[in-house]
PDB file of C-alpha atoms in Angstrom:
ATOM      1  CA  MET A   1     -27.046 -13.997  45.550  1.00 40.00           C
ATOM      2  CA  ASP A   2     -29.771 -11.489  46.458  1.00 55.00           C
ATOM      3  CA  TRP A   3     -28.010  -8.477  45.014  1.00 56.00           C
ATOM      4  CA  LEU A   4     -28.219  -9.989  41.526  1.00 60.00           C
ATOM      5  CA  ASN A   5     -32.011  -9.881  41.791  1.00 64.00           C
ATOM      6  CA  ASP A   6     -31.830  -6.157  42.606  1.00 73.00           C
ATOM      7  CA  ILE A   7     -29.903  -5.234  39.454  1.00 81.00           C
ATOM      8  CA  PRO A   8     -33.026  -4.891  37.221  1.00 82.00           C
ATOM      9  CA  PHE A   9     -34.604  -2.581  39.790  1.00 84.00           C
ATOM     10  CA  PHE A  10     -31.398  -0.555  40.109  1.00 85.00           C
ATOM     11  CA  LEU A  11     -31.186  -0.130  36.337  1.00 87.00           C
ATOM     12  CA  LEU A  12     -34.726   1.234  36.203  1.00 87.00           C
ATOM     13  CA  VAL A  13     -33.911   3.749  38.935  1.00 88.00           C
ATOM     14  CA  PHE A  14     -30.690   4.644  37.137  1.00 91.00           C
ATOM     15  CA  VAL A  15     -32.557   5.257  33.869  1.00 91.00           C
ATOM     16  CA  ARG A  16     -35.021   7.706  35.468  1.00 90.00           C
ATOM     17  CA  ILE A  17     -32.351   9.734  37.240  1.00 92.00           C
ATOM     18  CA  THR A  18     -30.014   9.794  34.227  1.00 92.00           C
ATOM     19  CA  CYS A  19     -32.796  10.955  31.903  1.00 91.00           C
ATOM     20  CA  PHE A  20     -33.777  13.596  34.466  1.00 92.00           C
ATOM     21  CA  PHE A  21     -30.289  15.128  34.342  1.00 91.00           C
ATOM     22  CA  ILE A  22     -30.353  15.446  30.528  1.00 88.00           C
ATOM     23  CA  PRO A  23     -32.739  18.451  30.217  1.00 88.00           C
ATOM     24  CA  VAL A  24     -32.840  19.828  33.776  1.00 89.00           C
ATOM     25  CA  PRO A  25     -31.239  23.269  34.399  1.00 87.00           C
ATOM     26  CA  ILE A  26     -27.634  23.407  35.629  1.00 85.00           C
ATOM     27  CA  PHE A  27     -26.991  19.695  35.081  1.00 86.00           C
ATOM     28  CA  MET A  28     -27.785  19.987  31.356  1.00 83.00           C
ATOM     29  CA  MET A  29     -24.774  22.245  30.736  1.00 81.00           C
ATOM     30  CA  ARG A  30     -22.251  20.822  28.321  1.00 79.00           C
ATOM     31  CA  THR A  31     -19.441  22.307  30.398  1.00 79.00           C
ATOM     32  CA  ILE A  32     -20.139  19.573  32.967  1.00 82.00           C
ATOM     33  CA  PRO A  33     -18.443  16.371  31.729  1.00 84.00           C
ATOM     34  CA  ASN A  34     -20.842  13.531  30.977  1.00 85.00           C
ATOM     35  CA  ILE A  35     -18.819  11.138  33.114  1.00 89.00           C
ATOM     36  CA  TYR A  36     -19.607  13.302  36.168  1.00 89.00           C
ATOM     37  CA  LYS A  37     -23.319  13.299  35.351  1.00 88.00           C
ATOM     38  CA  ILE A  38     -23.320   9.526  34.913  1.00 89.00           C
ATOM     39  CA  GLY A  39     -21.353   9.057  38.128  1.00 90.00           C
ATOM     40  CA  LEU A  40     -23.726  11.279  40.079  1.00 90.00           C
ATOM     41  CA  SER A  41     -26.716   9.425  38.619  1.00 90.00           C
ATOM     42  CA  PHE A  42     -25.128   6.097  39.509  1.00 90.00           C
ATOM     43  CA  PHE A  43     -24.556   6.900  43.174  1.00 91.00           C
ATOM     44  CA  ILE A  44     -27.967   8.557  43.607  1.00 90.00           C
ATOM     45  CA  ALA A  45     -29.618   5.535  41.970  1.00 89.00           C
ATOM     46  CA  LEU A  46     -27.630   3.233  44.240  1.00 88.00           C
ATOM     47  CA  ILE A  47     -28.828   5.065  47.348  1.00 88.00           C
ATOM     48  CA  VAL A  48     -32.432   5.089  46.116  1.00 86.00           C
ATOM     49  CA  SER A  49     -32.461   1.419  45.163  1.00 84.00           C
ATOM     50  CA  LEU A  50     -31.109   0.455  48.591  1.00 82.00           C
ATOM     51  CA  SER A  51     -33.612   2.593  50.493  1.00 83.00           C
ATOM     52  CA  ILE A  52     -36.840   1.665  48.672  1.00 80.00           C
ATOM     53  CA  ASP A  53     -38.700  -1.564  49.326  1.00 74.00           C
ATOM     54  CA  HIS A  54     -39.579  -3.319  46.108  1.00 69.00           C
ATOM     55  CA  SER A  55     -40.650  -6.651  44.728  1.00 72.00           C
ATOM     56  CA  PRO A  56     -38.438  -8.597  42.304  1.00 71.00           C
ATOM     57  CA  ILE A  57     -38.671  -7.385  38.711  1.00 73.00           C
ATOM     58  CA  PRO A  58     -37.982  -9.877  35.917  1.00 72.00           C
ATOM     59  CA  ALA A  59     -35.348  -8.570  33.549  1.00 73.00           C
ATOM     60  CA  PHE A  60     -35.000  -8.791  29.754  1.00 72.00           C
ATOM     61  CA  THR A  61     -38.692  -9.311  29.095  1.00 77.00           C
ATOM     62  CA  GLY A  62     -41.208  -7.312  27.094  1.00 77.00           C
ATOM     63  CA  GLU A  63     -42.688  -5.878  30.291  1.00 82.00           C
ATOM     64  CA  TYR A  64     -39.238  -4.820  31.468  1.00 82.00           C
ATOM     65  CA  LEU A  65     -38.586  -2.939  28.213  1.00 86.00           C
ATOM     66  CA  VAL A  66     -41.880  -1.113  28.709  1.00 86.00           C
ATOM     67  CA  LEU A  67     -40.786  -0.140  32.222  1.00 86.00           C
ATOM     68  CA  VAL A  68     -37.459   1.127  30.853  1.00 87.00           C
ATOM     69  CA  LEU A  69     -39.326   3.317  28.359  1.00 89.00           C
ATOM     70  CA  LYS A  70     -41.662   4.523  31.099  1.00 87.00           C
ATOM     71  CA  GLU A  71     -38.777   5.438  33.409  1.00 88.00           C
ATOM     72  CA  SER A  72     -37.098   7.323  30.556  1.00 90.00           C
ATOM     73  CA  LEU A  73     -40.248   9.339  29.879  1.00 89.00           C
ATOM     74  CA  VAL A  74     -40.738  10.089  33.573  1.00 89.00           C
ATOM     75  CA  GLY A  75     -37.174  11.354  33.971  1.00 90.00           C
ATOM     76  CA  LEU A  76     -37.266  13.389  30.764  1.00 90.00           C
ATOM     77  CA  GLY A  77     -40.695  14.798  31.610  1.00 89.00           C
ATOM     78  CA  LEU A  78     -39.657  16.013  35.049  1.00 90.00           C
ATOM     79  CA  GLY A  79     -36.452  17.547  33.731  1.00 90.00           C
ATOM     80  CA  PHE A  80     -38.154  19.111  30.720  1.00 90.00           C
ATOM     81  CA  ILE A  81     -40.852  20.812  32.784  1.00 91.00           C
ATOM     82  CA  ALA A  82     -38.110  22.522  34.824  1.00 90.00           C
ATOM     83  CA  PHE A  83     -36.266  23.421  31.614  1.00 90.00           C
ATOM     84  CA  ILE A  84     -39.357  25.074  30.123  1.00 89.00           C
ATOM     85  CA  THR A  85     -39.734  27.372  33.117  1.00 88.00           C
ATOM     86  CA  PHE A  86     -36.026  28.197  33.231  1.00 89.00           C
ATOM     87  CA  SER A  87     -36.028  28.989  29.489  1.00 86.00           C
ATOM     88  CA  ALA A  88     -38.200  32.033  30.174  1.00 88.00           C
ATOM     89  CA  ILE A  89     -34.996  33.875  31.097  1.00 87.00           C
ATOM     90  CA  GLN A  90     -33.388  33.144  27.735  1.00 84.00           C
ATOM     91  CA  LEU A  91     -36.596  34.105  25.945  1.00 85.00           C
ATOM     92  CA  ALA A  92     -36.727  37.428  27.797  1.00 86.00           C
ATOM     93  CA  GLY A  93     -33.166  38.157  26.685  1.00 83.00           C
ATOM     94  CA  THR A  94     -34.182  37.449  23.085  1.00 82.00           C
ATOM     95  CA  PHE A  95     -37.050  39.965  23.324  1.00 83.00           C
ATOM     96  CA  ILE A  96     -34.704  42.598  24.734  1.00 83.00           C
ATOM     97  CA  ASP A  97     -31.993  42.063  22.126  1.00 80.00           C
ATOM     98  CA  LEU A  98     -34.496  42.277  19.275  1.00 78.00           C
ATOM     99  CA  GLN A  99     -35.468  45.760  20.449  1.00 77.00           C
ATOM    100  CA  SER A 100     -31.980  46.949  21.438  1.00 75.00           C
ATOM    101  CA  GLY A 101     -30.285  45.768  18.241  1.00 71.00           C
ATOM    102  CA  PHE A 102     -27.970  43.293  19.955  1.00 68.00           C
ATOM    103  CA  SER A 103     -29.627  40.351  18.227  1.00 65.00           C
ATOM    104  CA  MET A 104     -27.051  40.752  15.445  1.00 62.00           C
ATOM    105  CA  GLY A 105     -24.331  39.963  17.974  1.00 58.00           C
ATOM    106  CA  SER A 106     -25.510  36.475  18.884  1.00 61.00           C
ATOM    107  CA  MET A 107     -22.688  34.142  19.817  1.00 60.00           C
ATOM    108  CA  TYR A 108     -22.107  30.461  20.505  1.00 56.00           C
ATOM    109  CA  ASP A 109     -22.935  29.368  24.029  1.00 58.00           C
ATOM    110  CA  PRO A 110     -20.844  26.351  25.089  1.00 58.00           C
ATOM    111  CA  GLN A 111     -23.235  25.631  27.956  1.00 58.00           C
ATOM    112  CA  SER A 112     -26.245  24.953  25.730  1.00 57.00           C
ATOM    113  CA  GLY A 113     -24.464  24.250  22.452  1.00 59.00           C
ATOM    114  CA  THR A 114     -26.530  26.825  20.535  1.00 61.00           C
ATOM    115  CA  ASN A 115     -26.264  30.453  19.425  1.00 63.00           C
ATOM    116  CA  VAL A 116     -27.737  32.777  22.038  1.00 65.00           C
ATOM    117  CA  ASN A 117     -28.151  36.524  22.339  1.00 73.00           C
ATOM    118  CA  LEU A 118     -25.911  38.569  24.605  1.00 76.00           C
ATOM    119  CA  THR A 119     -28.621  39.660  27.040  1.00 80.00           C
ATOM    120  CA  GLY A 120     -30.086  36.171  27.202  1.00 78.00           C
ATOM    121  CA  ARG A 121     -26.719  34.669  28.007  1.00 81.00           C
ATOM    122  CA  PHE A 122     -25.976  37.330  30.634  1.00 83.00           C
ATOM    123  CA  LYS A 123     -29.321  36.854  32.366  1.00 85.00           C
ATOM    124  CA  ASN A 124     -28.987  33.090  32.079  1.00 84.00           C
ATOM    125  CA  MET A 125     -25.616  33.192  33.843  1.00 85.00           C
ATOM    126  CA  LEU A 126     -27.047  35.379  36.622  1.00 88.00           C
ATOM    127  CA  ALA A 127     -30.014  33.041  37.001  1.00 89.00           C
ATOM    128  CA  THR A 128     -27.743  29.988  37.163  1.00 87.00           C
ATOM    129  CA  LEU A 129     -25.573  31.562  39.862  1.00 89.00           C
ATOM    130  CA  PHE A 130     -28.673  32.623  41.782  1.00 89.00           C
ATOM    131  CA  LEU A 131     -30.143  29.136  41.534  1.00 89.00           C
ATOM    132  CA  LEU A 132     -26.921  27.665  42.890  1.00 88.00           C
ATOM    133  CA  SER A 133     -26.781  30.233  45.703  1.00 89.00           C
ATOM    134  CA  VAL A 134     -30.237  29.235  46.974  1.00 87.00           C
ATOM    135  CA  ASP A 135     -29.448  25.490  46.687  1.00 87.00           C
ATOM    136  CA  GLY A 136     -31.884  25.106  43.834  1.00 86.00           C
ATOM    137  CA  HIS A 137     -29.879  22.203  42.408  1.00 86.00           C
ATOM    138  CA  HIS A 138     -30.453  20.326  45.652  1.00 89.00           C
ATOM    139  CA  LEU A 139     -34.184  20.993  45.420  1.00 87.00           C
ATOM    140  CA  LEU A 140     -34.227  19.668  41.847  1.00 88.00           C
ATOM    141  CA  ILE A 141     -32.526  16.460  42.962  1.00 88.00           C
ATOM    142  CA  GLN A 142     -34.951  16.250  45.875  1.00 88.00           C
ATOM    143  CA  GLY A 143     -37.776  16.559  43.361  1.00 87.00           C
ATOM    144  CA  VAL A 144     -36.727  13.526  41.331  1.00 88.00           C
ATOM    145  CA  LEU A 145     -36.218  11.577  44.552  1.00 88.00           C
ATOM    146  CA  GLU A 146     -39.692  12.568  45.721  1.00 87.00           C
ATOM    147  CA  SER A 147     -41.104  11.180  42.476  1.00 86.00           C
ATOM    148  CA  TYR A 148     -40.499   7.639  43.756  1.00 86.00           C
ATOM    149  CA  ASN A 149     -43.098   8.231  46.472  1.00 84.00           C
ATOM    150  CA  TRP A 150     -45.705   8.996  43.796  1.00 84.00           C
ATOM    151  CA  ILE A 151     -44.582   7.042  40.738  1.00 82.00           C
ATOM    152  CA  GLY A 152     -43.549   3.492  41.541  1.00 81.00           C
ATOM    153  CA  VAL A 153     -40.779   1.921  39.500  1.00 81.00           C
ATOM    154  CA  GLY A 154     -42.915  -1.056  38.575  1.00 75.00           C
ATOM    155  CA  ALA A 155     -46.115   0.935  37.999  1.00 76.00           C
ATOM    156  CA  LEU A 156     -47.369   2.339  34.735  1.00 76.00           C
ATOM    157  CA  VAL A 157     -48.354   5.974  34.181  1.00 75.00           C
ATOM    158  CA  PRO A 158     -51.927   6.374  32.844  1.00 71.00           C
ATOM    159  CA  SER A 159     -51.457  10.132  32.277  1.00 70.00           C
ATOM    160  CA  PHE A 160     -49.177   9.395  29.305  1.00 71.00           C
ATOM    161  CA  THR A 161     -52.250   8.539  27.222  1.00 73.00           C
ATOM    162  CA  ASP A 162     -55.131  10.632  28.608  1.00 78.00           C
ATOM    163  CA  GLY A 163     -53.792  14.073  27.665  1.00 76.00           C
ATOM    164  CA  ARG A 164     -53.158  15.444  31.148  1.00 82.00           C
ATOM    165  CA  ILE A 165     -49.413  15.768  30.625  1.00 84.00           C
ATOM    166  CA  SER A 166     -49.721  17.534  27.261  1.00 84.00           C
ATOM    167  CA  THR A 167     -52.249  19.949  28.743  1.00 86.00           C
ATOM    168  CA  PHE A 168     -49.957  20.712  31.650  1.00 88.00           C
ATOM    169  CA  LEU A 169     -47.007  21.257  29.278  1.00 87.00           C
ATOM    170  CA  LEU A 170     -49.027  23.787  27.277  1.00 87.00           C
ATOM    171  CA  GLU A 171     -50.014  25.619  30.455  1.00 88.00           C
ATOM    172  CA  THR A 172     -46.370  25.710  31.556  1.00 88.00           C
ATOM    173  CA  PHE A 173     -45.355  27.100  28.145  1.00 86.00           C
ATOM    174  CA  GLU A 174     -47.972  29.817  28.552  1.00 86.00           C
ATOM    175  CA  HIS A 175     -46.808  30.777  32.042  1.00 86.00           C
ATOM    176  CA  SER A 176     -43.154  30.803  30.972  1.00 87.00           C
ATOM    177  CA  PHE A 177     -43.941  33.064  28.025  1.00 86.00           C
ATOM    178  CA  MET A 178     -45.788  35.476  30.304  1.00 87.00           C
ATOM    179  CA  ILE A 179     -42.891  35.574  32.757  1.00 87.00           C
ATOM    180  CA  ALA A 180     -40.455  36.190  29.891  1.00 88.00           C
ATOM    181  CA  PHE A 181     -42.632  39.058  28.693  1.00 87.00           C
ATOM    182  CA  LEU A 182     -42.764  40.556  32.210  1.00 85.00           C
ATOM    183  CA  ILE A 183     -38.975  40.370  32.516  1.00 86.00           C
ATOM    184  CA  ALA A 184     -38.397  42.013  29.149  1.00 87.00           C
ATOM    185  CA  ALA A 185     -41.323  44.492  29.126  1.00 87.00           C
ATOM    186  CA  PRO A 186     -39.713  47.433  31.020  1.00 87.00           C
ATOM    187  CA  ILE A 187     -36.561  47.504  28.892  1.00 87.00           C
ATOM    188  CA  VAL A 188     -38.415  46.835  25.641  1.00 87.00           C
ATOM    189  CA  PHE A 189     -40.914  49.633  26.384  1.00 90.00           C
ATOM    190  CA  ILE A 190     -38.200  52.170  27.216  1.00 88.00           C
ATOM    191  CA  LEU A 191     -36.216  51.271  24.100  1.00 85.00           C
ATOM    192  CA  PHE A 192     -39.402  51.611  22.075  1.00 86.00           C
ATOM    193  CA  LEU A 193     -39.813  55.154  23.450  1.00 88.00           C
ATOM    194  CA  VAL A 194     -36.225  55.866  22.409  1.00 85.00           C
ATOM    195  CA  ASP A 195     -37.077  54.721  18.876  1.00 82.00           C
ATOM    196  CA  VAL A 196     -40.125  57.005  18.861  1.00 85.00           C
ATOM    197  CA  ILE A 197     -38.023  59.966  20.019  1.00 84.00           C
ATOM    198  CA  LEU A 198     -35.384  59.237  17.391  1.00 81.00           C
ATOM    199  CA  GLY A 199     -38.096  59.045  14.759  1.00 80.00           C
ATOM    200  CA  ILE A 200     -39.433  62.461  15.799  1.00 83.00           C
ATOM    201  CA  ILE A 201     -35.915  63.911  15.758  1.00 81.00           C
ATOM    202  CA  GLY A 202     -35.320  62.418  12.317  1.00 76.00           C
ATOM    203  CA  LYS A 203     -38.449  64.148  10.966  1.00 79.00           C
ATOM    204  CA  THR A 204     -37.824  67.515  12.605  1.00 80.00           C
ATOM    205  CA  THR A 205     -34.048  67.614  12.129  1.00 75.00           C
ATOM    206  CA  PRO A 206     -33.190  65.597   9.005  1.00 73.00           C
ATOM    207  CA  GLN A 207     -29.546  66.729   8.992  1.00 73.00           C
ATOM    208  CA  ILE A 208     -28.828  64.520  12.030  1.00 73.00           C
ATOM    209  CA  ASN A 209     -27.476  61.097  11.050  1.00 74.00           C
ATOM    210  CA  LEU A 210     -29.639  58.741  13.100  1.00 70.00           C
ATOM    211  CA  LEU A 211     -27.492  55.736  12.176  1.00 70.00           C
ATOM    212  CA  VAL A 212     -24.549  57.375  13.931  1.00 72.00           C
ATOM    213  CA  VAL A 213     -26.464  58.777  16.905  1.00 74.00           C
ATOM    214  CA  GLY A 214     -29.207  56.184  17.369  1.00 73.00           C
ATOM    215  CA  PHE A 215     -27.270  53.020  18.131  1.00 76.00           C
ATOM    216  CA  PRO A 216     -24.918  54.529  20.779  1.00 79.00           C
ATOM    217  CA  LEU A 217     -27.910  56.249  22.376  1.00 81.00           C
ATOM    218  CA  LYS A 218     -29.949  53.038  22.534  1.00 82.00           C
ATOM    219  CA  THR A 219     -26.927  51.153  23.878  1.00 81.00           C
ATOM    220  CA  GLY A 220     -26.412  53.703  26.640  1.00 84.00           C
ATOM    221  CA  VAL A 221     -30.089  53.704  27.600  1.00 85.00           C
ATOM    222  CA  TYR A 222     -30.126  49.904  27.496  1.00 84.00           C
ATOM    223  CA  LEU A 223     -27.149  49.623  29.881  1.00 84.00           C
ATOM    224  CA  ILE A 224     -28.544  52.219  32.299  1.00 88.00           C
ATOM    225  CA  VAL A 225     -31.992  50.613  32.438  1.00 87.00           C
ATOM    226  CA  MET A 226     -30.476  47.134  32.740  1.00 85.00           C
ATOM    227  CA  PHE A 227     -28.412  48.273  35.731  1.00 86.00           C
ATOM    228  CA  LEU A 228     -31.366  50.003  37.412  1.00 88.00           C
ATOM    229  CA  LEU A 229     -33.675  47.008  36.963  1.00 85.00           C
ATOM    230  CA  LEU A 230     -31.156  44.404  38.106  1.00 84.00           C
ATOM    231  CA  PRO A 231     -32.481  44.169  41.714  1.00 84.00           C
ATOM    232  CA  GLY A 232     -35.994  43.627  40.383  1.00 84.00           C
ATOM    233  CA  PHE A 233     -34.698  40.883  38.126  1.00 86.00           C
ATOM    234  CA  PHE A 234     -33.622  38.843  41.145  1.00 86.00           C
ATOM    235  CA  LEU A 235     -37.049  39.317  42.707  1.00 86.00           C
ATOM    236  CA  ILE A 236     -38.594  37.917  39.535  1.00 86.00           C
ATOM    237  CA  LEU A 237     -36.128  35.033  39.669  1.00 87.00           C
ATOM    238  CA  THR A 238     -37.414  34.151  43.133  1.00 88.00           C
ATOM    239  CA  THR A 239     -40.939  33.886  41.740  1.00 86.00           C
ATOM    240  CA  LEU A 240     -39.730  32.046  38.658  1.00 88.00           C
ATOM    241  CA  PHE A 241     -37.861  29.400  40.627  1.00 89.00           C
ATOM    242  CA  SER A 242     -40.782  28.944  42.986  1.00 88.00           C
ATOM    243  CA  GLN A 243     -42.969  28.287  39.968  1.00 88.00           C
ATOM    244  CA  MET A 244     -40.361  25.897  38.558  1.00 89.00           C
ATOM    245  CA  PHE A 245     -40.320  23.775  41.707  1.00 89.00           C
ATOM    246  CA  GLU A 246     -44.118  23.850  41.887  1.00 89.00           C
ATOM    247  CA  SER A 247     -44.323  22.765  38.236  1.00 89.00           C
ATOM    248  CA  VAL A 248     -42.066  19.786  38.929  1.00 89.00           C
ATOM    249  CA  GLU A 249     -44.195  18.895  41.942  1.00 89.00           C
ATOM    250  CA  ASP A 250     -47.407  19.190  39.915  1.00 88.00           C
ATOM    251  CA  MET A 251     -45.881  17.060  37.159  1.00 88.00           C
ATOM    252  CA  ILE A 252     -45.057  14.360  39.699  1.00 87.00           C
ATOM    253  CA  ARG A 253     -48.616  14.387  41.014  1.00 87.00           C
ATOM    254  CA  ILE A 254     -50.080  14.197  37.499  1.00 85.00           C
ATOM    255  CA  MET A 255     -47.874  11.243  36.623  1.00 84.00           C
ATOM    256  CA  GLY A 256     -48.537   9.543  39.941  1.00 75.00           C
ATOM    257  CA  ALA A 257     -52.297   9.958  39.839  1.00 66.00           C
ATOM    258  CA  ALA A 258     -54.158   6.787  38.900  1.00 53.00           C
TER     259      ALA A 258
END
């Protein structure tokens, strides 16, 4: 039976796609049941394995275990590079909350399974909805499917050992940090000016209780500035998502280069 010979190849495809869905934005959310993620990975892997020409791969050998590990690293690497870029939004919210004083109100996020700040969670929800509205989840799936044109299932990846991937990860971290700073900079700067003004008022008029006046004032300024800068936030998201898709594409080319 020919289809029995295709099972090892199908399992390798299934491993890459399943590992890709573990860290990638949207699909990584814990609110999505794991059985749905596995089912989606199964049917995508089935379509891919039926549409790609391949030579028979011997199963349950030392070489096959190496290929399983390689496929896992490829899937995790592609998903993680998208996650790094998307995390800039959460990082920007952390910068803002540290300056606004909302960092004390961090709460549990069921989507990520960690404690997150209020602004970071709000911006993360907006970014997720925006990514869904522009069919970004389809582009992410298209990215992992495109990887099979560059990284063969039975081929090894030399870039795992020559340092190109680690260098690219560091560059992506740097770009994500800069984008997070650009997102947070206007609000952080304005709140810093509010702190300076409150400090001057505290020196000139010591009878004013800054603990009573300062926090409501900073909260009001924070909400007003957040509302005014909301359209610009979506413009930054457009650039951020473009960079995310380009990073995934560059990661595929680095892994696929001989």
